[in-house]
GROMACS .gro file of C-alpha atoms in nm:
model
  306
    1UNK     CA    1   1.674 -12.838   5.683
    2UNK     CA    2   1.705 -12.973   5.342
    3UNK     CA    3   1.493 -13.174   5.350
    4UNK     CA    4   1.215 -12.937   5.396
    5UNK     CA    5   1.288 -12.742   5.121
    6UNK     CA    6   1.354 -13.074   4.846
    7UNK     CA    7   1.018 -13.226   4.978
    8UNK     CA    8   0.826 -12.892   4.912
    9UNK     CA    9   1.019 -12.864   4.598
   10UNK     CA   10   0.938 -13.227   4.484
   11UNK     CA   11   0.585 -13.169   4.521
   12UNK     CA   12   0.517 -12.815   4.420
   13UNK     CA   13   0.708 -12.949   4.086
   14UNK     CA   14   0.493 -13.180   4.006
   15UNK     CA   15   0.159 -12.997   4.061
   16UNK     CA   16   0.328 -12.727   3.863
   17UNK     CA   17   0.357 -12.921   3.543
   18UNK     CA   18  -0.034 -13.009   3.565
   19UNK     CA   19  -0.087 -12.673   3.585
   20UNK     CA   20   0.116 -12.547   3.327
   21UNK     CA   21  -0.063 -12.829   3.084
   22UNK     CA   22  -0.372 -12.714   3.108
   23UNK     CA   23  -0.293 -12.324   3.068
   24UNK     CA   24  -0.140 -12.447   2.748
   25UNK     CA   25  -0.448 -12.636   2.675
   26UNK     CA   26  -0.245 -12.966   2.663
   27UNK     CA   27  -0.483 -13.155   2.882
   28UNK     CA   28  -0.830 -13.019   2.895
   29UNK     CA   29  -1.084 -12.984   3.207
   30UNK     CA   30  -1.197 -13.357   3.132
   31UNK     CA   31  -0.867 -13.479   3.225
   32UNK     CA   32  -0.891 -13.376   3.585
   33UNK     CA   33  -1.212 -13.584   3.624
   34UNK     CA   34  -1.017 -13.868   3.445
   35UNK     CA   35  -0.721 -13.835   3.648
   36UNK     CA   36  -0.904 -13.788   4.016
   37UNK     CA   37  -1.159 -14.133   3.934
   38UNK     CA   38  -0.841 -14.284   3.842
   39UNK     CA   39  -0.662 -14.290   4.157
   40UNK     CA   40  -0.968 -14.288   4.363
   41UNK     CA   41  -1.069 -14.625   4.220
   42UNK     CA   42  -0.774 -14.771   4.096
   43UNK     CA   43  -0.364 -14.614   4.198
   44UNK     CA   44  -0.435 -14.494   4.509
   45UNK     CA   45  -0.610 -14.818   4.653
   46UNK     CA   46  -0.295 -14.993   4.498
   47UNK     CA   47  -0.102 -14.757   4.744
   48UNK     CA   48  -0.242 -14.797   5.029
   49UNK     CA   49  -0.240 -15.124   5.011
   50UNK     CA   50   0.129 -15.145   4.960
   51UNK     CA   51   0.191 -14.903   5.221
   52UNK     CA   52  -0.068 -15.086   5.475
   53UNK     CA   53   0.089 -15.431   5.378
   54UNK     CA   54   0.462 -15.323   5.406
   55UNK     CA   55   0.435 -15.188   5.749
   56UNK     CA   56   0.437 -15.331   6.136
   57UNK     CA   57   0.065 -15.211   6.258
   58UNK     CA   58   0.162 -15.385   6.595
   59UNK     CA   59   0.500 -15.140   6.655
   60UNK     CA   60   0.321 -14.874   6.501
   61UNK     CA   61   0.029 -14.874   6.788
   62UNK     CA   62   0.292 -14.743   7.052
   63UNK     CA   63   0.305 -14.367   7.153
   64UNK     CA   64   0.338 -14.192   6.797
   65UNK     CA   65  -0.009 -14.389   6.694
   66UNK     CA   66  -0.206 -14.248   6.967
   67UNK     CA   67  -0.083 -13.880   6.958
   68UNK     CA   68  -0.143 -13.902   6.604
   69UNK     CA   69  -0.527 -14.000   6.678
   70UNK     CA   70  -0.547 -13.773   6.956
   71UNK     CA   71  -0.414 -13.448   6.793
   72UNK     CA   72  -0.612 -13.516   6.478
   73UNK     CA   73  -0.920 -13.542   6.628
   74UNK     CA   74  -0.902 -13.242   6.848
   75UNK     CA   75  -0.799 -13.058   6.555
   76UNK     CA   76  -1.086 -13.215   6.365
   77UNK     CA   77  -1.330 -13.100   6.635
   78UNK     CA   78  -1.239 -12.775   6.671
   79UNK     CA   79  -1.290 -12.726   6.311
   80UNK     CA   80  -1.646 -12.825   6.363
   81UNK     CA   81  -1.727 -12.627   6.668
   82UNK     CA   82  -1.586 -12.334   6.514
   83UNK     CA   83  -1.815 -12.467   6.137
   84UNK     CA   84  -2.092 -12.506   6.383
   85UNK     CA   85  -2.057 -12.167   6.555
   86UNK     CA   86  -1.941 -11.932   6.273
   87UNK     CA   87  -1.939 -12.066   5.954
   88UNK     CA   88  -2.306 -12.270   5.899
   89UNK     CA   89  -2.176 -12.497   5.639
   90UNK     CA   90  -2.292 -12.833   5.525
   91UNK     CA   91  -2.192 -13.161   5.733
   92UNK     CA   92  -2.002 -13.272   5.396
   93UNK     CA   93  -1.781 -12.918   5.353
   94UNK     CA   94  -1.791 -12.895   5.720
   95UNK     CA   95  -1.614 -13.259   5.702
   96UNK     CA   96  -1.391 -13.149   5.413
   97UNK     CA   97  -1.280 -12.852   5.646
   98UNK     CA   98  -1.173 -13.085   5.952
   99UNK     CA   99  -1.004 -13.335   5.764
  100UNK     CA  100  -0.798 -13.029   5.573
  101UNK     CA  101  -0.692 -12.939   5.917
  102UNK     CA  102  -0.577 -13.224   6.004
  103UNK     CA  103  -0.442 -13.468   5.735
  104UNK     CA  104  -0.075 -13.430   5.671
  105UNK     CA  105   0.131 -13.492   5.378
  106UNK     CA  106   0.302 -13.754   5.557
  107UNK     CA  107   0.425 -13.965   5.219
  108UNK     CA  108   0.525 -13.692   4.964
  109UNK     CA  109   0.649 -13.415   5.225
  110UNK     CA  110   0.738 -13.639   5.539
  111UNK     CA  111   0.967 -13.910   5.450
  112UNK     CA  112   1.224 -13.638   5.383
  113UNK     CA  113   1.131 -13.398   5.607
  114UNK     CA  114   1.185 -13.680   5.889
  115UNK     CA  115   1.511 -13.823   5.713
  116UNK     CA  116   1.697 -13.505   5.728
  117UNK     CA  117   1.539 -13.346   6.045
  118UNK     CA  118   1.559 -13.630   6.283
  119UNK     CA  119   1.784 -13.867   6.054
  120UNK     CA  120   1.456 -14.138   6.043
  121UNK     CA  121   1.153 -14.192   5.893
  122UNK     CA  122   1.032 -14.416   6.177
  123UNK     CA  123   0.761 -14.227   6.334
  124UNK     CA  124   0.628 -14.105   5.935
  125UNK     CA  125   0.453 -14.467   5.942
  126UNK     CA  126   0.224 -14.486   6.245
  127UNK     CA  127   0.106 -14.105   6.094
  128UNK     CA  128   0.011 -14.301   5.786
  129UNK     CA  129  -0.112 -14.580   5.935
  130UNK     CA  130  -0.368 -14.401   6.148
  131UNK     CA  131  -0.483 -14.176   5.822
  132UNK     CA  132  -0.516 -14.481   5.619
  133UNK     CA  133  -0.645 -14.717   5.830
  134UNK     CA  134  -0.882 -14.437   6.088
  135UNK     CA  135  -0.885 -14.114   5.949
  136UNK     CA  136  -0.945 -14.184   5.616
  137UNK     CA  137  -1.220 -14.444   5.626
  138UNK     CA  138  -1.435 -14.214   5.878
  139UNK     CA  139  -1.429 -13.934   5.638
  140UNK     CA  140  -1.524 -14.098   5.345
  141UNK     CA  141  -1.819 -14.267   5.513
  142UNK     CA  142  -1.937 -13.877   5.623
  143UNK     CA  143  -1.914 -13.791   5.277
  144UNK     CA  144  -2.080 -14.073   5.142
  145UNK     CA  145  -2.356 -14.024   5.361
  146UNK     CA  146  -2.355 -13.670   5.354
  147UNK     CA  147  -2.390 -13.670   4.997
  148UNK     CA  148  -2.744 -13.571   4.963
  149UNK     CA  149  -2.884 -13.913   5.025
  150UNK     CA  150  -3.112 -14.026   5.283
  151UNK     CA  151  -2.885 -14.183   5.601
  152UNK     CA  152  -3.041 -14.543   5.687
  153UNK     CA  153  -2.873 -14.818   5.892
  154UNK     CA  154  -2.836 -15.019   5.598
  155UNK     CA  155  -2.642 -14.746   5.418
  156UNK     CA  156  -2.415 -14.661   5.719
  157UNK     CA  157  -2.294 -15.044   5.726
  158UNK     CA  158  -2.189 -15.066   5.389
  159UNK     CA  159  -2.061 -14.736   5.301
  160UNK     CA  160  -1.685 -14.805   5.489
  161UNK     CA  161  -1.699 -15.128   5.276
  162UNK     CA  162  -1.798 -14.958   4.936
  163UNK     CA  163  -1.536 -14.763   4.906
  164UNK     CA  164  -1.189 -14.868   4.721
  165UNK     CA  165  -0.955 -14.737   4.935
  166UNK     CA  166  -1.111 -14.847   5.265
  167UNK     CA  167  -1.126 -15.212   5.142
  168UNK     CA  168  -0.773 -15.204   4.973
  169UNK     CA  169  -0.627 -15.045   5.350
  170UNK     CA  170  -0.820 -15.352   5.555
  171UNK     CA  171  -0.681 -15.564   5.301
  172UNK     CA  172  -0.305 -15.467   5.348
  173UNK     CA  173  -0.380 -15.443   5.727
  174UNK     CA  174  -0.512 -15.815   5.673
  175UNK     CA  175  -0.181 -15.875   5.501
  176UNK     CA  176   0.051 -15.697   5.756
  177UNK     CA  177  -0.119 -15.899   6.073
  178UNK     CA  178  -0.099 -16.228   5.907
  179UNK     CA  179   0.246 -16.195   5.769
  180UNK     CA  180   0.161 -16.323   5.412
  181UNK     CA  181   0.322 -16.224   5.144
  182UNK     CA  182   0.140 -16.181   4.774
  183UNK     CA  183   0.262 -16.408   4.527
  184UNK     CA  184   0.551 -16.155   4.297
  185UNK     CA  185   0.291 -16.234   3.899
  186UNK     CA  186   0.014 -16.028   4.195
  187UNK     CA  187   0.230 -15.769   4.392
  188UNK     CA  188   0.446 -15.660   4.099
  189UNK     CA  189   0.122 -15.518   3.871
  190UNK     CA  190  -0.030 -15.359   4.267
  191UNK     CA  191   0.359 -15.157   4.308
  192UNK     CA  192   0.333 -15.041   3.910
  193UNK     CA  193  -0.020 -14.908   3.990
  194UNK     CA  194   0.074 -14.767   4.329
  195UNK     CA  195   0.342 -14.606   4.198
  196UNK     CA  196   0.125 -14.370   3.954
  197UNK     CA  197  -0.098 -14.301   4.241
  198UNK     CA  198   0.108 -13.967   4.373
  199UNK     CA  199   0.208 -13.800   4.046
  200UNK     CA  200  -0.159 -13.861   3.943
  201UNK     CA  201  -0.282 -13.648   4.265
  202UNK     CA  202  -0.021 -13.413   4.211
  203UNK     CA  203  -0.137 -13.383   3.801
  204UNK     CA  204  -0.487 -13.341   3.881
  205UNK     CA  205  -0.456 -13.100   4.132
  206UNK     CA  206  -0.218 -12.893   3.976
  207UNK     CA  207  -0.489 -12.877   3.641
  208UNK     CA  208  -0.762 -12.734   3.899
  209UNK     CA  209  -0.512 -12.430   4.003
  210UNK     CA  210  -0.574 -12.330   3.591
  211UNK     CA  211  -0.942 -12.264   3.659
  212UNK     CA  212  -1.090 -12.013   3.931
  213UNK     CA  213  -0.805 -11.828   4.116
  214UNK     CA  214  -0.762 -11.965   4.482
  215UNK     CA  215  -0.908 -11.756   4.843
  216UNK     CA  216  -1.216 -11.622   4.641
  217UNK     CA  217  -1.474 -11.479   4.832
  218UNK     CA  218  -1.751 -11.675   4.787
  219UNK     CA  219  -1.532 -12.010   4.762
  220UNK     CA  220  -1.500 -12.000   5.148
  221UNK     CA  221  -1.237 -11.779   5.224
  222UNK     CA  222  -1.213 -11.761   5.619
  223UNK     CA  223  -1.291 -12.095   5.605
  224UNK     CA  224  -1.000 -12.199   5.398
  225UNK     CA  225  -0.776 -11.968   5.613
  226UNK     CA  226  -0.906 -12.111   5.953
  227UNK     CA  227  -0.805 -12.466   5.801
  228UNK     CA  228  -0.463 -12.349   5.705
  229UNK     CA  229  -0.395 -12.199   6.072
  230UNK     CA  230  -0.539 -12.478   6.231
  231UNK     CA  231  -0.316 -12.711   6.033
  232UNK     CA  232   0.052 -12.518   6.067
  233UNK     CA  233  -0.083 -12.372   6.403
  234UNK     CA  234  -0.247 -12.543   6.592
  235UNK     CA  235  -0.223 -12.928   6.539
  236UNK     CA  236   0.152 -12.851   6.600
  237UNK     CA  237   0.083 -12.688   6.911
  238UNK     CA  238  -0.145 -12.960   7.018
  239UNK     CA  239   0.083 -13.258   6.952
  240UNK     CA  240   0.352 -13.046   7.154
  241UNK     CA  241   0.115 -13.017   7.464
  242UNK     CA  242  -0.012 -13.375   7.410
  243UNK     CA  243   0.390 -13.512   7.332
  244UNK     CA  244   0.498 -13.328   7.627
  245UNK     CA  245   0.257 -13.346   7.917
  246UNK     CA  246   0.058 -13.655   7.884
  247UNK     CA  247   0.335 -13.861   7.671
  248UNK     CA  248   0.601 -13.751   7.826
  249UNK     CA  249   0.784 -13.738   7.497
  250UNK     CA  250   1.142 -13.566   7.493
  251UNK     CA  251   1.412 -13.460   7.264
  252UNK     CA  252   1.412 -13.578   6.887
  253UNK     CA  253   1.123 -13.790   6.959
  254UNK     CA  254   0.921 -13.505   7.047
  255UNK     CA  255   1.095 -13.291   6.767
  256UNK     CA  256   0.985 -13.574   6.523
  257UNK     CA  257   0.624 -13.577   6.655
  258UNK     CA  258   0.575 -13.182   6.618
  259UNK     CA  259   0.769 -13.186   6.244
  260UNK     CA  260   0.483 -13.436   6.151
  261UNK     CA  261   0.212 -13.242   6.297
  262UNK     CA  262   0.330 -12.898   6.071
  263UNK     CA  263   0.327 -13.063   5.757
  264UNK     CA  264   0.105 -12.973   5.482
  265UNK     CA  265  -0.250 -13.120   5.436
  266UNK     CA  266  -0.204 -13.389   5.216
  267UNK     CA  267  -0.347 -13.386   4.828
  268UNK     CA  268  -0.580 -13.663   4.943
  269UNK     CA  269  -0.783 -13.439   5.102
  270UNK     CA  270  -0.878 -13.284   4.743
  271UNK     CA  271  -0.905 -13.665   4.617
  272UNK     CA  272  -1.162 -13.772   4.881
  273UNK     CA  273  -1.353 -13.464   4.795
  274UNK     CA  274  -1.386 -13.473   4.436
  275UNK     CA  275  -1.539 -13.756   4.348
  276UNK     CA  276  -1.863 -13.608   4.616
  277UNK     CA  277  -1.822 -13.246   4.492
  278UNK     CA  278  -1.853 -13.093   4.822
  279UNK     CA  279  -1.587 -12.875   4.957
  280UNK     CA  280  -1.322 -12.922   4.672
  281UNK     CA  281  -1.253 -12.566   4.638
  282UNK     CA  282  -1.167 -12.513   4.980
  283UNK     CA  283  -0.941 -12.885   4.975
  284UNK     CA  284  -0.785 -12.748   4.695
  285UNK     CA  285  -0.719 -12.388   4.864
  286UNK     CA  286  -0.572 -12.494   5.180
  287UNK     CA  287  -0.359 -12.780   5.034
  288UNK     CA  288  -0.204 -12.436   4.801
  289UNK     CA  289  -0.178 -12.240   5.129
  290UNK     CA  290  -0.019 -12.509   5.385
  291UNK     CA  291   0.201 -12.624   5.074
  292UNK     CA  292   0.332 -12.285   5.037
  293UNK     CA  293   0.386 -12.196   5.397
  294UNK     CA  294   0.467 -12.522   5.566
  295UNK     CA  295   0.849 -12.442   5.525
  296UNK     CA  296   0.836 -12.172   5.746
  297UNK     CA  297   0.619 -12.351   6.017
  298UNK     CA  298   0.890 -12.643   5.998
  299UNK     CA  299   1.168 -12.479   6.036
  300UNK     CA  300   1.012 -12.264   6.335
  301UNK     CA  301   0.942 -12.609   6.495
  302UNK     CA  302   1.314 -12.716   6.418
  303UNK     CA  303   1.425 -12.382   6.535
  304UNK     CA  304   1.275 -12.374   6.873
  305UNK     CA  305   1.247 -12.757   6.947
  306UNK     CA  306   1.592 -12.855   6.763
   0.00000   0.00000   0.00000
């Protein structure tokens, strides 16, 4: 399971030099802010549109598409039952909580977890694709309307089509269905851009591990521990039932399906949150805790599904 451990490592390098920086004082607080607008307007829409564009949507909607949806949006509920039962928060951190239990790391982390678990990163795109193109897009429309303004009908319409990232994903999709391909003087500057978008989430997150120490009290502790559970826990468990019983997925393919469900939450989570500043704390806490114990949840899949 190399491939575990060299993904984790990949990552937790990166985020470690933004952290380092700013206990030196080589990039200040400000530079977070910079960094997190930054690929929230600008790399990150690049990305997803390269990613969207690049991939087959119509292969992609077989069986890994739909477990995918299915197993992220019980996960997602049961975050909220348990929010609306227990913990009393906000919609907005109450949204921040579900999506933290249920977004993987499927880019950074699960290309080469997949590669050198199941030898293929086939079934890494339709968990993309239904992030980008579902997941994604409904979450940022809670926030945006969960933001302290007043909802209205014309507000709910053109929140999805506000945002950056939901109009750069329908644009790739757009792309992918009609089988165009960008002229090379337009896609060359969108892959230069996209390619800054990861490093920049890593950076940025790793400068807000320098400030308040993670699993405070009062930052939502039980919270931010029910999130982590849920995500190396219980979405694995899910897609296993879900893979197994209504599927009827076997083998590596099921293997491959539970892998994906045990990865890490994904630094997006902490990117969709900041630029609302509601639940960023808690993003930022259970991206840490999955990150640092998602090697042991993967190779416990590997172990008894391998």
């Amino acid at each position: 399971m190399g491939g575990v451990v060299s993904g984790i490592l990949i990552v937790s390098a990166v985020i470690a030099v933004g952290y380092v920086a700013a206990r030196l004082r080589v990039l200040g607080p400000e530079v977070q802010g910079a960094l997190t607008r930054t690929a929230f307007y600008v790399t990150n829409p690049a990305l997803l549109f390269t990613v969207v564009s690049g991939s087959d949507i119509r292969a992609a909607l077989g069986t890994d598409a739909p477990l995918a949806l299915l197993s992220a949006a019980a996960v997602g509920l049961l975050y909220c039952l348990l929010s609306f039962l227990f913990f009393r928060r906000p919609v907005a951190e109450t949204a921040v909580g579900a999506m933290a239990s249920s977004y993987a790391n499927a880019n950074n982390i699960g290309i080469p977890v997949s590669l050198y678990a199941v030898g293929t990163a086939q079934h890494v795109a339709p968990v993309l694709l239904v992030q980008i193109l579902v997941m994604a897009p409904f979450y940022l429309t809670v926030l945006g309307l969960a933001g302290g303004a007043r909802i209205s009908w014309k507000k709910l319409l053109i929140q999805p089509v506000a945002n950056p990232m939901i109009i750069a994903s329908g644009l790739g999709a757009a792309v992918a269905l009609t089988g165009w391909s960008a002229p090379e003087l337009l896609q060359k500057p969108i892959d230069m851009l996209a390619g800054g978008a990861v490093p920049m989430v890593l950076l940025a997150f790793g400068l807000s591990l320098a400030g308040r120490a993670p699993l405070q009290k009062g930052d939502g502790r039980t919270e931010t521990l029910v999130a982590t559970a849920l995500k190396l826990a219980g979405m694995p468990l899910i897609v296993w039932a879900l893979g197994r019983f209504v599927f009827g997925l076997e083998g590596q393919h099921l293997l491959a399906s539970v892998i994906m469900a045990a990865l890490p939450t994904a630094q997006n989570v902490f990117l969709f949150a900041s630029p609302y500043g509601r639940g960023v704390t808690m993003a930022r806490d259970v991206i840490l805790c999955t990150t640092v114990l998602s090697a042991g949840a993967l190779l416990a899949v590997a172990w008894l599904l391998g």
